[in-house]
PDB file of C-alpha atoms in Angstrom:
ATOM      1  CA  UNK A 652      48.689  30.512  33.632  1.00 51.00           C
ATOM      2  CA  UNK A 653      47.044  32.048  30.767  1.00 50.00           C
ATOM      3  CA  UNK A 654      47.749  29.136  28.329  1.00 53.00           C
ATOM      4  CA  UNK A 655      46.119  27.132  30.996  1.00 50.00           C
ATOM      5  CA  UNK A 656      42.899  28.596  31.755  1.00 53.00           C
ATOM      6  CA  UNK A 657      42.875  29.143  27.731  1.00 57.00           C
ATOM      7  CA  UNK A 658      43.207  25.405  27.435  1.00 48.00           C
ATOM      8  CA  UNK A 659      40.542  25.066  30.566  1.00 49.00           C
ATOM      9  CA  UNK A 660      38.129  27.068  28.169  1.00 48.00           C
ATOM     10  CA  UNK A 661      38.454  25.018  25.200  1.00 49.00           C
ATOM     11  CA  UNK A 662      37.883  21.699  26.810  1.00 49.00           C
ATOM     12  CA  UNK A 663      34.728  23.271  28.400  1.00 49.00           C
ATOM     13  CA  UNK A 664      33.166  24.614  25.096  1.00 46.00           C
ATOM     14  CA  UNK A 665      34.155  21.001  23.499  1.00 48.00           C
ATOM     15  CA  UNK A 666      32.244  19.032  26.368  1.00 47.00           C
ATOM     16  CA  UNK A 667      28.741  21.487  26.319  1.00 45.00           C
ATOM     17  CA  UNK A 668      28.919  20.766  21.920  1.00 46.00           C
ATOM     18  CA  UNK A 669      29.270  17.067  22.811  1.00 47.00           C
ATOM     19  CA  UNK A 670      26.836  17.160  25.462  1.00 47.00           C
ATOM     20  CA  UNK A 671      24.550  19.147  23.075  1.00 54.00           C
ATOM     21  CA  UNK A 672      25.175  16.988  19.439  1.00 58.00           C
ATOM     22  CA  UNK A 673      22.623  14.902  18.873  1.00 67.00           C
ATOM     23  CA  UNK A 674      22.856  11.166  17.766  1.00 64.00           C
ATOM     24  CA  UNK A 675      23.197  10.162  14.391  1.00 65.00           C
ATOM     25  CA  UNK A 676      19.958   9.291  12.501  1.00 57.00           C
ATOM     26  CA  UNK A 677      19.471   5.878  11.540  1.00 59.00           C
ATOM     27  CA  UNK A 678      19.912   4.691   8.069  1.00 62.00           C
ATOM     28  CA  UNK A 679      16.542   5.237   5.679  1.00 69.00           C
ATOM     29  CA  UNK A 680      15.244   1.660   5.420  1.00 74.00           C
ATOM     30  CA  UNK A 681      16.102   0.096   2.365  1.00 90.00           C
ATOM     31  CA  UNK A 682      13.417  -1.155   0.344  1.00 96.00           C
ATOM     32  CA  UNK A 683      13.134  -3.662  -2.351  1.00 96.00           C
ATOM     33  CA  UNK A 684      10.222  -2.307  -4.645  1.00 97.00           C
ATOM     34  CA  UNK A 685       9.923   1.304  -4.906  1.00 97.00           C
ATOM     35  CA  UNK A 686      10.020   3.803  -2.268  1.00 97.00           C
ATOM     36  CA  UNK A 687       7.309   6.753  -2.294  1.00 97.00           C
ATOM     37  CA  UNK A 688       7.618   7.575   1.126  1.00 97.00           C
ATOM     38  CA  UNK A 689       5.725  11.324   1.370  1.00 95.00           C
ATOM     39  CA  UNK A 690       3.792  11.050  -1.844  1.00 97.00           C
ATOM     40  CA  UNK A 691       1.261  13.351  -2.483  1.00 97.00           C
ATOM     41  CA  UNK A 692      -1.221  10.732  -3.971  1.00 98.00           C
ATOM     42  CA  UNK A 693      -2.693   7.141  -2.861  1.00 98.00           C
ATOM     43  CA  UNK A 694      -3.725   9.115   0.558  1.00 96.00           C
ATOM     44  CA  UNK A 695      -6.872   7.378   0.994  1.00 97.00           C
ATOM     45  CA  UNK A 696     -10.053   6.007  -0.126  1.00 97.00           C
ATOM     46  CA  UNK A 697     -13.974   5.695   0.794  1.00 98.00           C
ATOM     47  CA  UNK A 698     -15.227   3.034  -0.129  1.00 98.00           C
ATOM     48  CA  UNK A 699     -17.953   0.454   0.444  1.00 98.00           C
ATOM     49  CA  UNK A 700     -16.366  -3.475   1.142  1.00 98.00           C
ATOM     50  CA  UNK A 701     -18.101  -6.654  -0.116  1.00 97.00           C
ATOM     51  CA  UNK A 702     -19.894  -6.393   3.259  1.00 96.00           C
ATOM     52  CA  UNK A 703     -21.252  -3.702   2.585  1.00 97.00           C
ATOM     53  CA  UNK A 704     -19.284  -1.361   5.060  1.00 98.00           C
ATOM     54  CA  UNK A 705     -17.732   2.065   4.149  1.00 98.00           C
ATOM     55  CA  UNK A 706     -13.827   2.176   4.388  1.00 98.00           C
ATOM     56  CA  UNK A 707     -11.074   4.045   4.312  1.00 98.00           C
ATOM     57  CA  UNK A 708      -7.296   4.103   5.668  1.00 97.00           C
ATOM     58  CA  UNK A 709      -8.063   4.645   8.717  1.00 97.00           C
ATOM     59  CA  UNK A 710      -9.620   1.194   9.302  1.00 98.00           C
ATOM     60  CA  UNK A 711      -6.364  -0.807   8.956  1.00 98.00           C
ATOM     61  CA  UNK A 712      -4.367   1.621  11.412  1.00 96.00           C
ATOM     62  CA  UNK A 713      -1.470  -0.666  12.943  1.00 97.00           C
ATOM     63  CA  UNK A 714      -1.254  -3.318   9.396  1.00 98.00           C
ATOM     64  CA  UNK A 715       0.873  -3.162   6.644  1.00 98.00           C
ATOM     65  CA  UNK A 716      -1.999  -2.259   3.768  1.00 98.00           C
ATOM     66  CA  UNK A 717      -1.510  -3.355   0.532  1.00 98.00           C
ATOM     67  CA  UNK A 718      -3.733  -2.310  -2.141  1.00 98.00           C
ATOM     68  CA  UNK A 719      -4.178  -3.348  -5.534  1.00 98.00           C
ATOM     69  CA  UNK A 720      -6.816  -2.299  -8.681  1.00 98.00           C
ATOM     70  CA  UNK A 721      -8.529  -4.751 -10.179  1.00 98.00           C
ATOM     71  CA  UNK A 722     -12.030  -6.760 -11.375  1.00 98.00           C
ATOM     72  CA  UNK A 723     -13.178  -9.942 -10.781  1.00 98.00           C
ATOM     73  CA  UNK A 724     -13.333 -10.990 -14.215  1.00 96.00           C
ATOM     74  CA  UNK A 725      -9.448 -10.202 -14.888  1.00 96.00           C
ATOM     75  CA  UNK A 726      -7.964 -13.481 -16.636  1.00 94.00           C
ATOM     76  CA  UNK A 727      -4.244 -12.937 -14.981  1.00 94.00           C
ATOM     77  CA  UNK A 728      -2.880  -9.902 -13.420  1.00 96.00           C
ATOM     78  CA  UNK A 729      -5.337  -9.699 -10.797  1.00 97.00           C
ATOM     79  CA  UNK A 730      -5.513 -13.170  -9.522  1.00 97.00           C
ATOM     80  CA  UNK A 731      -1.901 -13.342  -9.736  1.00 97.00           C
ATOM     81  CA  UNK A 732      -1.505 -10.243  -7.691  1.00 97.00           C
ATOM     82  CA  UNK A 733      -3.842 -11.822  -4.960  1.00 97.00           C
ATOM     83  CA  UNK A 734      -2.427 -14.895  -5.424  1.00 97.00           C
ATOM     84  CA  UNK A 735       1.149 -13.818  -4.290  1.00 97.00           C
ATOM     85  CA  UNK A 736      -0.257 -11.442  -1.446  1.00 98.00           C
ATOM     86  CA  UNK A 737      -2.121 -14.518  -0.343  1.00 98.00           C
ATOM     87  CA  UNK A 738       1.963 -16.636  -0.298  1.00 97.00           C
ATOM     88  CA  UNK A 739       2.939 -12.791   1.433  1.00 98.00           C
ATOM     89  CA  UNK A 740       0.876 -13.348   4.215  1.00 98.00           C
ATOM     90  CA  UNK A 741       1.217 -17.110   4.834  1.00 97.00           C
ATOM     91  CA  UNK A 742       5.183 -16.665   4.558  1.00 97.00           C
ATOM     92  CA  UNK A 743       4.591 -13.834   7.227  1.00 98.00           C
ATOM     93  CA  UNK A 744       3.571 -16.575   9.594  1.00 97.00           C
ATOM     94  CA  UNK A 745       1.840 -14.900  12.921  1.00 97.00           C
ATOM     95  CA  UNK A 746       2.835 -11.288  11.629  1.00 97.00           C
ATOM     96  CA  UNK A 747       0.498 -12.040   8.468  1.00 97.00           C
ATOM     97  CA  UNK A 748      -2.421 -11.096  11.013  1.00 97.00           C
ATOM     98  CA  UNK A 749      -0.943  -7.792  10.533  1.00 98.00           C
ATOM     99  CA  UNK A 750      -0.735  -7.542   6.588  1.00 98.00           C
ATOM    100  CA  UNK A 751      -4.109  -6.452   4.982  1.00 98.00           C
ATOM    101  CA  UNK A 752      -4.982  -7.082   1.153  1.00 98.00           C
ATOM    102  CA  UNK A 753      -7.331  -4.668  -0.245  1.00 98.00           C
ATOM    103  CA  UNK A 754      -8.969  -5.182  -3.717  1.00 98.00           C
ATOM    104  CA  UNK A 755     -10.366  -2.044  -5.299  1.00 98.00           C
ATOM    105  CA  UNK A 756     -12.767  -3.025  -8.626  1.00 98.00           C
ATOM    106  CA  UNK A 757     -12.144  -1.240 -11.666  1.00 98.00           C
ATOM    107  CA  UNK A 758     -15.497  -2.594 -12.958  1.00 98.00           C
ATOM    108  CA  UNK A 759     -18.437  -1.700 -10.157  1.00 97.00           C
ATOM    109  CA  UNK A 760     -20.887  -2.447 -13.148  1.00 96.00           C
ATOM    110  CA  UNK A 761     -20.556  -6.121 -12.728  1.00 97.00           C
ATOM    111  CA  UNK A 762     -18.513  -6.383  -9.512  1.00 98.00           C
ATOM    112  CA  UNK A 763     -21.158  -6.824  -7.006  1.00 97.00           C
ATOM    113  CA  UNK A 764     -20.475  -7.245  -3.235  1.00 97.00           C
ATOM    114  CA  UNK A 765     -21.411 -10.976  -4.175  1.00 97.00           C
ATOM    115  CA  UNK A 766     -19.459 -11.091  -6.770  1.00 97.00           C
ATOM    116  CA  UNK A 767     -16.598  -9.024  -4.493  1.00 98.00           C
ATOM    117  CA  UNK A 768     -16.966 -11.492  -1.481  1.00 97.00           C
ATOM    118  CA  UNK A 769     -16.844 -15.167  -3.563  1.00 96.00           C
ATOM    119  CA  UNK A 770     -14.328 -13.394  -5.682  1.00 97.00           C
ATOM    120  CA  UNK A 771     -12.050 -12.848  -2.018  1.00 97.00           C
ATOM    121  CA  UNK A 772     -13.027 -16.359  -1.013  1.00 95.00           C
ATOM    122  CA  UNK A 773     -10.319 -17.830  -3.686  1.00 95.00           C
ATOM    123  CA  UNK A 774      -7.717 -16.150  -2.034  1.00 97.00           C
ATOM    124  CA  UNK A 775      -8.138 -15.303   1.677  1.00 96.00           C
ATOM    125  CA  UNK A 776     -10.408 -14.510   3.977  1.00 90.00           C
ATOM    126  CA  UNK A 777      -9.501 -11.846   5.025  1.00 95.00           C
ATOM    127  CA  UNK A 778      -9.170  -9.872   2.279  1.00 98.00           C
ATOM    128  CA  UNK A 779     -10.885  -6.526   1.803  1.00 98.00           C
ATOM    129  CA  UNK A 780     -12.681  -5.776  -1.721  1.00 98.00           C
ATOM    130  CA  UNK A 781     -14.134  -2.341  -2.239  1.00 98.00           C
ATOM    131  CA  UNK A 782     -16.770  -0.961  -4.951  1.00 98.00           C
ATOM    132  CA  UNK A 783     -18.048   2.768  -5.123  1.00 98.00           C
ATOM    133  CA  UNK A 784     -20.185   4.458  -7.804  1.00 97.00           C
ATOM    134  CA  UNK A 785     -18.639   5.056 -11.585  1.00 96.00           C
ATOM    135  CA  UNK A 786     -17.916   8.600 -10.342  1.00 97.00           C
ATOM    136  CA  UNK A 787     -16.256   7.247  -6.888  1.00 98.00           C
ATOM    137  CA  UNK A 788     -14.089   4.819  -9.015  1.00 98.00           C
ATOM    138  CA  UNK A 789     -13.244   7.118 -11.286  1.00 98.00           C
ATOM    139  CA  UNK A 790     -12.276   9.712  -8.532  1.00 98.00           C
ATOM    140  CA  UNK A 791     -10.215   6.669  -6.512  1.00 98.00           C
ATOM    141  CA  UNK A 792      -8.242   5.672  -9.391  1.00 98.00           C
ATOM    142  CA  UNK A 793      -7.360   9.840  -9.890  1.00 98.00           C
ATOM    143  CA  UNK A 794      -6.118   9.825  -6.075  1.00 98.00           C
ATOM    144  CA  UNK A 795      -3.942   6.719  -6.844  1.00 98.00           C
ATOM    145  CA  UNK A 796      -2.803   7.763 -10.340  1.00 97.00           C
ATOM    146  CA  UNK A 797      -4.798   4.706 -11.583  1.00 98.00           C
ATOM    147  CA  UNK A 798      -5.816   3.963 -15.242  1.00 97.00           C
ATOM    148  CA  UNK A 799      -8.630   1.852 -16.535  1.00 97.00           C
ATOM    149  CA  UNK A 800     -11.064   1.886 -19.210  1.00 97.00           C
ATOM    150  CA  UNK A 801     -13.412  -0.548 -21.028  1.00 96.00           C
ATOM    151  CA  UNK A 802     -11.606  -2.700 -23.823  1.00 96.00           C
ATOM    152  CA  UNK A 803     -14.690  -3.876 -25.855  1.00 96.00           C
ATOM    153  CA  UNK A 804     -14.319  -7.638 -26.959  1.00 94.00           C
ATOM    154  CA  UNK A 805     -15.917  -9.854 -30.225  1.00 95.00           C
ATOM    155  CA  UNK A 806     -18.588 -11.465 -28.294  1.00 93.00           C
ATOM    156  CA  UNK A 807     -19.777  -8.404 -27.127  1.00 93.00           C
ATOM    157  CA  UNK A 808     -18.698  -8.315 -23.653  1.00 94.00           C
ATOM    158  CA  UNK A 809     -15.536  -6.351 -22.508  1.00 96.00           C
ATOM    159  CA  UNK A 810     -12.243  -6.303 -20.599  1.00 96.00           C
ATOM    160  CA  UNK A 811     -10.880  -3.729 -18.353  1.00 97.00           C
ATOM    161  CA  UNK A 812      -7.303  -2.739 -19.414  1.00 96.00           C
ATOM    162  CA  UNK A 813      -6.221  -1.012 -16.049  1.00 97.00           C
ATOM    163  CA  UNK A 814      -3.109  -0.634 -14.285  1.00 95.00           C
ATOM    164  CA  UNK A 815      -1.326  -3.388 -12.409  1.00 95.00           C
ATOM    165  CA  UNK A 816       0.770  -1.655  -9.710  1.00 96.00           C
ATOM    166  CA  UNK A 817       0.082  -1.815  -5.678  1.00 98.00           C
ATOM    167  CA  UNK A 818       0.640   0.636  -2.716  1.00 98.00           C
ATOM    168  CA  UNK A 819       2.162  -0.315  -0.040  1.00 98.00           C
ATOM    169  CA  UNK A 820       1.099   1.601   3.771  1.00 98.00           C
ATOM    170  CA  UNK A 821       3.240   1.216   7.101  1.00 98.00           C
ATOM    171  CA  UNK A 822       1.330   0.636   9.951  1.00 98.00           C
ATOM    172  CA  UNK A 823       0.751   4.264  10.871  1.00 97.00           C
ATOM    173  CA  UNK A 824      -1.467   4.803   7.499  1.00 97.00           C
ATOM    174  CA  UNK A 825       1.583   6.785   5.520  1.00 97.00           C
ATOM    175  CA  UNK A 826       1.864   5.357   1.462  1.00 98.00           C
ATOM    176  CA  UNK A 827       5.401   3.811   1.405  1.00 98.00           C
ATOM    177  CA  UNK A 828       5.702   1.647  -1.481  1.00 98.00           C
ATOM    178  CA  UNK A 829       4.895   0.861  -5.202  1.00 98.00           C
ATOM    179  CA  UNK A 830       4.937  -2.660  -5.692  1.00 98.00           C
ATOM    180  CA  UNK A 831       5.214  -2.915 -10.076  1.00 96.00           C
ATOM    181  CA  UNK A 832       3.162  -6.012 -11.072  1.00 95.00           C
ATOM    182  CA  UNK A 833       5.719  -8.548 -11.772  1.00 90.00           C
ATOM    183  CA  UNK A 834       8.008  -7.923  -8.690  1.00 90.00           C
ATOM    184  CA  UNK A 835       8.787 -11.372  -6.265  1.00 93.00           C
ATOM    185  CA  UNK A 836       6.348 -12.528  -3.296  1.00 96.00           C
ATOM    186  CA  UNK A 837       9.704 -12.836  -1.857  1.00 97.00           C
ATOM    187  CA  UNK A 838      10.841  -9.126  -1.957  1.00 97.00           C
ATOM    188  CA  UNK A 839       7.219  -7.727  -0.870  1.00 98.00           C
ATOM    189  CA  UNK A 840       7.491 -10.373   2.374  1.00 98.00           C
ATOM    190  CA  UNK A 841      11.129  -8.554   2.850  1.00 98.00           C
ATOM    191  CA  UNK A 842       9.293  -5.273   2.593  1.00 98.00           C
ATOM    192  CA  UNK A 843       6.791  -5.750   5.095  1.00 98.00           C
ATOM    193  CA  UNK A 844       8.832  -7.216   7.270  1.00 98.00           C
ATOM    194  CA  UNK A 845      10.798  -3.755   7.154  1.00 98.00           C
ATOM    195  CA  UNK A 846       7.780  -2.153   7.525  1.00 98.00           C
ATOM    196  CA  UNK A 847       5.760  -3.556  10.540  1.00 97.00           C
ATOM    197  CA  UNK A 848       9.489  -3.536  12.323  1.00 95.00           C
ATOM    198  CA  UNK A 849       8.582   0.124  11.843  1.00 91.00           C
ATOM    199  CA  UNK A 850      10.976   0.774   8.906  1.00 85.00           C
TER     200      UNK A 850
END
């Protein structure tokens, strides 16, 4: 009698543990470009648009943002970059509505919202480029661990040497991604795609 109510017991305590585990947690998403989910830098920005509208994360809440530093006068990396966010979205098909390129100039001296919006034009329409002050710039591309500086050329003129990475938000505004400036249109698509499937 005593081995049975014993046995009674343990098959009790067994069913309130299963009753009270809780179900595994999915698998982390896996990511092709780099994953800097919780980062404590690229949080946001304030910054006025080639409409001449302040902006910040906020904004986009419910895209995929993708934002990249640039200028307007960049012979490759940047309109590359744009270029194959551009092939991102149109591979995205209807979900593309829900991927948003932002362009933030490294050079506000000669990157005028006109210059900003025709600039945007080559690439799609919906594009966001942003411009601030020198000190706003400068303080942006500190939040996003950014370099640039002026690269003086033989003419006279000058070249921003900047970096050529991108950050990559989920839909809820949280920096997921670092997208290094050479990685496939193919693997960002794959990425977003993760991402607006809430990944």
């Amino acid at each position: 009698m005593i081995t049975l109510r014993r046995a009674f017991l343990a098959l009790s305590v067994a069913a309130l543990v299963a009753c009270d585990a809780k179900p595994p947690a999915p698998p982390p998403a896996q990511f092709k470009n780099v994953d800097v989910s919780g980062a404590a830098y690229a949080r946001d920005f304030a910054l006025v648009d080639q409409h001449g509208q302040r902006r910040t994360l906020a904004d986009f809440k419910g895209k995929v943002v993708v934002v990249f530093f640039g200028y307007t006068q960049c012979p490759d990396v940047c309109p590359t970059t744009m270029s194959e966010l551009a092939a991102v979205k149109t591979a995205l098909g209807p979900a593309g509505d829900r991927l948003q390129g932002i362009f933030v100039s490294v050079d506000p001296e000669r990157d005028t919202a006109a210059a900003l919006k025709d600039y945007m034009s080559g690439f799609d329409a919906s594009f966001i480029a942003l411009r601030g002050t020198p000190e706003e710039t400068l303080a942006t591309a500190k939040e996003y661990k950014v370099y640039f500086a002026k690269v003086p050329t033989k003419s006279g003129g000058y070249l921003m040497d900047h970096s050529a990475g991108s950050y990559v938000y989920d839909p809820s505004g949280r920096v997921r991604l670092f997208v290094r400036y050479g990685g496939s249109a193919a693997d960002l698509t794959a990425d977003v795609k993760t991402l607006l499937a809430g990944g």
